GROMACS .gro file of C-alpha atoms in nm:
model
  352
    1MET     CA    1   7.590   8.279   8.334
    2PRO     CA    2   7.977   8.456   8.403
    3GLU     CA    3   7.993   8.691   8.657
    4ARG     CA    4   7.979   9.134   8.604
    5ILE     CA    5   8.360   9.288   8.605
    6TYR     CA    6   8.271   9.616   8.788
    7LEU     CA    7   8.606   9.874   8.736
    8ASP     CA    8   8.430  10.130   8.832
    9HIS     CA    9   8.570  10.180   9.139
   10ALA     CA   10   8.609  10.555   9.115
   11ALA     CA   11   8.243  10.615   9.246
   12THR     CA   12   8.233  10.356   9.466
   13SER     CA   13   8.416  10.011   9.586
   14PRO     CA   14   8.229   9.769   9.724
   15LEU     CA   15   8.237   9.660  10.079
   16ARG     CA   16   8.533   9.515  10.224
   17PRO     CA   17   8.432   9.222  10.447
   18GLU     CA   18   8.639   9.340  10.732
   19ALA     CA   19   8.448   9.661  10.688
   20LYS     CA   20   8.147   9.466  10.711
   21ALA     CA   21   8.196   9.298  11.058
   22ALA     CA   22   8.265   9.599  11.182
   23MET     CA   23   7.997   9.792  11.106
   24GLU     CA   24   7.796   9.460  11.284
   25GLN     CA   25   7.994   9.514  11.541
   26GLY     CA   26   7.883   9.869  11.577
   27PHE     CA   27   7.496   9.789  11.489
   28ALA     CA   28   7.562   9.636  11.942
   29LEU     CA   29   7.641   9.939  12.035
   30TRP     CA   30   7.349  10.118  11.953
   31ALA     CA   31   7.348  10.455  12.221
   32ASN     CA   32   7.428  10.763  12.098
   33PRO     CA   33   7.817  10.839  12.149
   34SER     CA   34   7.683  11.144  12.284
   35SER     CA   35   7.493  11.033  12.578
   36PRO     CA   36   7.629  10.994  12.947
   37HIS     CA   37   7.549  10.706  13.048
   38ALA     CA   38   7.719  10.389  13.060
   39GLU     CA   39   7.582  10.241  12.761
   40GLY     CA   40   7.674  10.602  12.551
   41ARG     CA   41   8.031  10.582  12.704
   42LYS     CA   42   8.071  10.281  12.560
   43ALA     CA   43   7.995  10.346  12.244
   44ARG     CA   44   8.216  10.696  12.209
   45ALA     CA   45   8.522  10.499  12.339
   46ALA     CA   46   8.438  10.274  12.092
   47LEU     CA   47   8.406  10.624  11.850
   48GLU     CA   48   8.723  10.779  11.967
   49ASP     CA   49   8.929  10.444  11.945
   50ALA     CA   50   8.838  10.437  11.558
   51ARG     CA   51   8.957  10.859  11.529
   52GLU     CA   52   9.239  10.760  11.656
   53ARG     CA   53   9.292  10.454  11.373
   54ILE     CA   54   9.178  10.626  11.165
   55LYS     CA   55   9.434  10.955  11.200
   56THR     CA   56   9.707  10.678  11.255
   57ALA     CA   57   9.601  10.520  10.886
   58LEU     CA   58   9.600  10.780  10.726
   59GLY     CA   59   9.934  10.941  10.859
   60TRP     CA   60   9.725  11.243  11.000
   61GLN     CA   61   9.853  11.402  11.267
   62GLY     CA   62   9.600  11.699  11.362
   63GLU     CA   63   9.215  11.637  11.418
   64VAL     CA   64   8.892  11.424  11.222
   65ILE     CA   65   8.589  11.515  11.198
   66PHE     CA   66   8.308  11.273  11.114
   67THR     CA   67   8.084  11.376  10.864
   68SER     CA   68   7.823  11.197  10.583
   69GLY     CA   69   8.079  11.257  10.388
   70ALA     CA   70   8.318  11.372  10.087
   71SER     CA   71   8.046  11.614  10.014
   72GLU     CA   72   7.973  11.755  10.323
   73ALA     CA   73   8.336  11.802  10.414
   74ALA     CA   74   8.352  11.974  10.143
   75ALA     CA   75   8.052  12.169  10.256
   76LEU     CA   76   8.237  12.244  10.596
   77ALA     CA   77   8.500  12.368  10.492
   78LEU     CA   78   8.494  12.561  10.215
   79GLU     CA   79   8.166  12.738  10.413
   80ARG     CA   80   8.331  12.777  10.708
   81ALA     CA   81   8.697  12.803  10.639
   82ASP     CA   82   8.828  13.107  10.817
   83ALA     CA   83   9.025  13.277  10.495
   84ARG     CA   84   8.889  13.560  10.330
   85ALA     CA   85   8.830  13.414  10.014
   86ARG     CA   86   8.825  13.121   9.784
   87LEU     CA   87   8.969  12.966   9.451
   88VAL     CA   88   8.937  12.625   9.374
   89SER     CA   89   9.062  12.446   9.062
   90ALA     CA   90   8.886  12.468   8.720
   91VAL     CA   91   8.864  12.057   8.737
   92GLU     CA   92   8.694  11.990   9.112
   93HIS     CA   93   8.493  11.828   9.163
   94ASP     CA   94   8.075  11.898   9.132
   95CYS     CA   95   8.052  11.903   9.525
   96ILE     CA   96   8.337  12.134   9.554
   97LEU     CA   97   8.235  12.371   9.314
   98GLN     CA   98   7.874  12.359   9.419
   99ALA     CA   99   7.979  12.455   9.798
  100ALA     CA  100   8.168  12.730   9.668
  101PRO     CA  101   7.975  12.842   9.329
  102GLU     CA  102   8.165  13.247   9.332
  103ALA     CA  103   8.516  13.096   9.405
  104GLU     CA  104   8.763  13.221   9.136
  105ARG     CA  105   8.839  12.942   8.954
  106LEU     CA  106   9.225  12.786   8.889
  107PRO     CA  107   9.291  12.678   8.513
  108VAL     CA  108   9.500  12.410   8.457
  109GLY     CA  109   9.732  12.319   8.143
  110GLY     CA  110   9.618  12.009   7.883
  111ASP     CA  111   9.902  11.793   8.107
  112GLY     CA  112   9.588  11.886   8.410
  113ALA     CA  113   9.796  12.010   8.640
  114VAL     CA  114   9.708  12.357   8.796
  115ASP     CA  115   9.883  12.654   8.695
  116LEU     CA  116  10.148  12.729   8.950
  117ALA     CA  117  10.204  13.094   8.829
  118VAL     CA  118   9.802  13.188   8.802
  119LEU     CA  119   9.790  12.993   9.216
  120GLN     CA  120  10.114  13.246   9.278
  121GLU     CA  121   9.980  13.559   9.218
  122ALA     CA  122   9.652  13.480   9.300
  123VAL     CA  123   9.672  13.362   9.640
  124GLU     CA  124   9.940  13.732   9.641
  125ARG     CA  125   9.589  13.879   9.638
  126GLU     CA  126   9.422  13.786   9.984
  127ARG     CA  127   9.457  13.484  10.211
  128PRO     CA  128   9.279  13.243  10.034
  129LEU     CA  129   9.136  12.847  10.102
  130VAL     CA  130   9.240  12.731   9.805
  131ALA     CA  131   9.053  12.401   9.717
  132VAL     CA  132   9.284  12.106   9.515
  133GLN     CA  133   9.200  11.759   9.421
  134GLN     CA  134   9.515  11.508   9.509
  135ILE     CA  135   9.422  11.259   9.266
  136ASN     CA  136   9.162  11.352   8.990
  137SER     CA  137   8.798  11.159   8.981
  138GLU     CA  138   8.807  11.145   8.592
  139THR     CA  139   9.200  11.112   8.468
  140GLY     CA  140   9.343  10.990   8.805
  141ASN     CA  141   9.586  11.300   8.721
  142ALA     CA  142   9.761  11.332   9.102
  143GLN     CA  143   9.877  11.740   9.137
  144ALA     CA  144  10.105  11.867   9.331
  145ILE     CA  145  10.004  11.919   9.635
  146GLU     CA  146  10.385  11.986   9.817
  147GLN     CA  147  10.418  12.253   9.583
  148LEU     CA  148  10.056  12.371   9.586
  149TYR     CA  149  10.091  12.405   9.946
  150GLU     CA  150  10.460  12.518  10.004
  151ILE     CA  151  10.275  12.823   9.720
  152VAL     CA  152   9.944  12.864   9.993
  153SER     CA  153  10.100  12.895  10.276
  154GLY     CA  154  10.357  13.124  10.212
  155ALA     CA  155  10.148  13.331  10.108
  156GLY     CA  156   9.908  13.299  10.478
  157GLY     CA  157   9.643  13.064  10.278
  158LEU     CA  158   9.505  12.740  10.327
  159LEU     CA  159   9.489  12.485  10.136
  160LEU     CA  160   9.203  12.274  10.091
  161SER     CA  161   9.274  11.848   9.937
  162ASP     CA  162   9.027  11.680   9.858
  163CYS     CA  163   9.211  11.356   9.908
  164ALA     CA  164   8.870  11.132   9.786
  165GLN     CA  165   9.082  10.893   9.535
  166ALA     CA  166   9.366  10.938   9.742
  167ALA     CA  167   9.304  10.777  10.105
  168GLY     CA  168   9.316  10.442  10.120
  169LYS     CA  169   9.545  10.426   9.828
  170VAL     CA  170   9.770  10.657   9.882
  171THR     CA  171  10.002  10.891  10.131
  172ILE     CA  172   9.819  11.196  10.224
  173LEU     CA  173  10.046  11.458  10.061
  174PRO     CA  174  10.100  11.814  10.305
  175CYS     CA  175   9.769  12.023  10.335
  176ASP     CA  176   9.574  12.242  10.593
  177MET     CA  177   9.245  12.031  10.532
  178ALA     CA  178   9.166  11.709  10.367
  179ILE     CA  179   8.860  11.555  10.209
  180VAL     CA  180   8.809  11.184  10.278
  181SER     CA  181   8.528  10.983  10.214
  182ALA     CA  182   8.534  10.532  10.275
  183HIS     CA  183   8.344  10.436  10.024
  184LYS     CA  184   8.582  10.508   9.732
  185PHE     CA  185   8.820  10.217   9.959
  186GLY     CA  186   8.574   9.986  10.041
  187GLY     CA  187   8.409  10.144  10.357
  188PRO     CA  188   8.039  10.236  10.378
  189ILE     CA  189   7.862  10.494  10.233
  190GLY     CA  190   7.697  10.709  10.436
  191ILE     CA  191   8.060  10.822  10.628
  192GLY     CA  192   8.301  10.981  10.551
  193ALA     CA  193   8.610  11.285  10.665
  194LEU     CA  194   8.700  11.650  10.677
  195LEU     CA  195   9.031  11.597  10.860
  196VAL     CA  196   9.212  11.980  10.978
  197GLU     CA  197   9.525  12.051  11.086
  198ASP     CA  198   9.378  12.279  11.365
  199TYR     CA  199   9.010  12.296  11.490
  200ALA     CA  200   9.079  12.699  11.498
  201MET     CA  201   9.111  12.702  11.121
  202LEU     CA  202   8.749  12.651  11.145
  203LYS     CA  203   8.429  12.846  11.254
  204PRO     CA  204   8.220  12.639  11.454
  205SER     CA  205   7.906  12.599  11.424
  206GLY     CA  206   7.761  12.358  11.758
  207GLY     CA  207   7.689  12.002  11.820
  208GLN     CA  208   7.821  11.749  11.800
  209GLU     CA  209   8.223  11.648  11.691
  210ARG     CA  210   8.327  11.912  11.904
  211GLY     CA  211   8.103  12.175  11.796
  212TYR     CA  212   8.196  12.183  11.399
  213ARG     CA  213   7.930  11.990  11.244
  214ARG     CA  214   7.503  11.855  11.403
  215GLY     CA  215   7.399  11.557  11.412
  216THR     CA  216   7.470  11.197  11.559
  217GLU     CA  217   7.751  11.043  11.540
  218ASN     CA  218   7.720  10.708  11.274
  219LEU     CA  219   7.941  10.503  11.513
  220PRO     CA  220   7.885  10.162  11.287
  221GLY     CA  221   8.002  10.401  10.935
  222VAL     CA  222   8.295  10.514  11.147
  223LEU     CA  223   8.414  10.142  11.259
  224GLY     CA  224   8.365   9.997  10.912
  225MET     CA  225   8.580  10.302  10.795
  226ALA     CA  226   8.851  10.244  11.012
  227GLU     CA  227   8.879   9.906  10.919
  228ALA     CA  228   8.855   9.948  10.575
  229LEU     CA  229   9.117  10.139  10.605
  230GLU     CA  230   9.325   9.900  10.797
  231ALA     CA  231   9.259   9.615  10.500
  232SER     CA  232   9.376   9.906  10.261
  233SER     CA  233   9.764   9.745  10.105
  234ASP     CA  234  10.056   9.927   9.985
  235PRO     CA  235  10.003   9.954   9.635
  236TYR     CA  236   9.686   9.954   9.627
  237VAL     CA  237   9.625   9.761   9.312
  238ALA     CA  238   9.967   9.588   9.255
  239SER     CA  239  10.139   9.648   8.922
  240ASP     CA  240  10.121   9.303   8.801
  241ILE     CA  241   9.720   9.279   8.741
  242LEU     CA  242   9.748   9.617   8.590
  243GLU     CA  243   9.986   9.455   8.327
  244PRO     CA  244   9.727   9.429   8.042
  245LEU     CA  245   9.703   9.768   8.045
  246ASP     CA  246  10.045   9.809   7.909
  247GLN     CA  247  10.001   9.662   7.557
  248LEU     CA  248   9.663   9.817   7.604
  249ALA     CA  249   9.790  10.135   7.534
  250ARG     CA  250  10.012  10.047   7.297
  251GLU     CA  251   9.716   9.907   7.054
  252CYS     CA  252   9.497  10.173   7.136
  253ARG     CA  253   9.755  10.402   7.041
  254ALA     CA  254   9.802  10.254   6.660
  255LEU     CA  255   9.425  10.230   6.614
  256GLY     CA  256   9.397  10.640   6.663
  257GLY     CA  257   9.297  10.595   7.007
  258THR     CA  258   9.382  10.876   7.286
  259TRP     CA  259   9.520  10.712   7.641
  260LEU     CA  260   9.494  11.019   7.794
  261SER     CA  261   9.766  10.913   8.090
  262ASP     CA  262  10.036  10.973   7.796
  263SER     CA  263   9.928  11.351   7.804
  264LEU     CA  264   9.923  11.434   8.181
  265SER     CA  265  10.182  11.564   8.419
  266ASP     CA  266  10.141  11.251   8.736
  267PRO     CA  267   9.894  10.990   8.586
  268THR     CA  268   9.736  10.746   8.859
  269PRO     CA  269   9.739  10.335   8.737
  270TYR     CA  270   9.395  10.310   8.883
  271ILE     CA  271   9.196  10.513   8.712
  272ARG     CA  272   9.264  10.548   8.358
  273ALA     CA  273   9.053  10.717   8.036
  274ILE     CA  274   9.029  10.622   7.753
  275ALA     CA  275   8.922  10.755   7.463
  276MET     CA  276   8.805  10.486   7.118
  277PRO     CA  277   8.805  10.633   6.749
  278ASN     CA  278   8.487  10.645   6.680
  279MET     CA  279   8.259  10.543   6.897
  280SER     CA  280   8.099  10.772   7.177
  281ALA     CA  281   8.191  10.715   7.547
  282THR     CA  282   7.777  10.648   7.607
  283ALA     CA  283   7.809  10.412   7.316
  284GLN     CA  284   8.084  10.249   7.494
  285VAL     CA  285   7.909  10.218   7.872
  286MET     CA  286   7.634  10.013   7.722
  287ARG     CA  287   7.841   9.809   7.513
  288PHE     CA  288   8.062   9.743   7.790
  289ASP     CA  289   7.749   9.609   8.001
  290MET     CA  290   7.604   9.437   7.745
  291ALA     CA  291   7.974   9.251   7.749
  292GLY     CA  292   7.893   9.236   8.109
  293MET     CA  293   8.139   9.458   8.262
  294SER     CA  294   8.070   9.814   8.483
  295VAL     CA  295   8.290  10.142   8.340
  296SER     CA  296   8.147  10.488   8.338
  297GLN     CA  297   8.157  10.810   8.150
  298GLY     CA  298   8.380  11.032   8.348
  299SER     CA  299   8.266  11.128   8.713
  300ALA     CA  300   7.928  10.968   8.867
  301CYS     CA  301   7.792  11.245   9.027
  302SER     CA  302   7.764  11.385   8.638
  303SER     CA  303   7.777  11.080   8.386
  304GLY     CA  304   7.371  11.033   8.318
  305THR     CA  305   7.363  11.432   8.150
  306MET     CA  306   7.534  11.366   7.850
  307LYS     CA  307   7.739  11.647   7.842
  308THR     CA  308   8.051  11.687   7.791
  309SER     CA  309   8.332  11.609   8.034
  310ARG     CA  310   8.366  11.968   8.247
  311VAL     CA  311   8.749  11.829   8.313
  312LEU     CA  312   8.817  11.762   7.977
  313GLU     CA  313   8.694  12.059   7.857
  314ALA     CA  314   8.892  12.263   8.092
  315MET     CA  315   9.236  12.025   7.951
  316GLN     CA  316   9.116  12.177   7.616
  317VAL     CA  317   9.091  11.853   7.483
  318GLU     CA  318   8.955  11.816   7.177
  319PRO     CA  319   8.553  11.789   7.155
  320GLU     CA  320   8.518  11.461   6.979
  321VAL     CA  321   8.837  11.311   7.174
  322ALA     CA  322   8.651  11.443   7.547
  323ALA     CA  323   8.318  11.267   7.371
  324ASN     CA  324   8.439  10.931   7.324
  325THR     CA  325   8.624  10.915   7.657
  326ILE     CA  326   8.540  10.666   7.913
  327ARG     CA  327   8.701  10.630   8.268
  328VAL     CA  328   8.796  10.261   8.392
  329SER     CA  329   8.872  10.219   8.756
  330PHE     CA  330   9.032   9.960   8.935
  331GLY     CA  331   8.996   9.852   9.366
  332TRP     CA  332   9.135   9.662   9.638
  333ASN     CA  333   8.918   9.339   9.464
  334THR     CA  334   8.998   9.380   9.083
  335THR     CA  335   9.221   9.030   8.889
  336LYS     CA  336   9.433   9.094   8.627
  337ALA     CA  337   9.127   8.839   8.452
  338GLU     CA  338   8.930   9.183   8.522
  339VAL     CA  339   9.152   9.391   8.331
  340GLU     CA  340   9.271   9.189   8.053
  341ARG     CA  341   8.884   9.127   7.987
  342PHE     CA  342   8.884   9.527   7.990
  343ALA     CA  343   9.131   9.496   7.706
  344GLU     CA  344   9.008   9.255   7.513
  345VAL     CA  345   8.648   9.425   7.526
  346TRP     CA  346   8.789   9.713   7.451
  347LEU     CA  347   9.009   9.591   7.171
  348ASP     CA  348   8.742   9.397   6.983
  349LEU     CA  349   8.488   9.730   7.011
  350ALA     CA  350   8.730   9.980   6.882
  351ARG     CA  351   8.754   9.724   6.572
  352THR     CA  352   8.436   9.689   6.492
   0.00000   0.00000   0.00000
């Protein structure tokens, strides 16, 4: 039986062997890093060493608060940021929208980019926390974070950038706070971080992590996260591995499909949204699964709901195109042969 092909790295990426080995070492340091005795101090030293390694790997000059993942980091930032209002883009991940349900929504254009004119007007009204994803998890579109940061900081606000799809893959762009999730780049599930330029941007809650997060630190997870980041390559996925997508894009257009990257303001190579003519996304995901391949229908957090993608709706993608759009995402262990096989199966289905 042939090996299955996993192309859903935007949902979660397989654990890197380097990260697994680091976690095994971490399990031997079983003491609580907050304990004052010798064992606790040894665990604390390992934790702080990993914190510095993570900062170096991410190029972050500020502080790192470890969390259980991106969702907790988002909640921490949106609930405790020292800002008078909350603004979020209409294409943010569900964890952002759930953490700030009353936040004003910033519209995006058909290219997926935040409307800068609307943002400029909104931030001038009050000093807000603005949440914008660096790379969208459904479409792969990259926002103009540097421009956004200039607008938000110029108005005295704070920019929170969800970097779950960027960290360990591309450079984290200037922002006041950034969300990181280890399992998106080959680290373990259950560990992430909120990067903060200055602790003063947040209201403390007491407990661990300098008083900004309660709960015993997940030392094995932190060590795995640090190792996975250091094992990341640049580029994250080599261009020659993704070469078969160029021909697939041409054939997709010729068959009447939609290659969503064509309309995006800044498409990311390792996340692609593709609409097949005459076959629903749900049917495609099942057919790919039967062919031994894992792809997805939008974000993993909402792919089981059978609802139209909120992200594509915000971009005003035609309903019939949105209903036929799947996401394919590539990662640290993707091979060119796997990409070629995906293209072959996609074309077979499209021509059925």
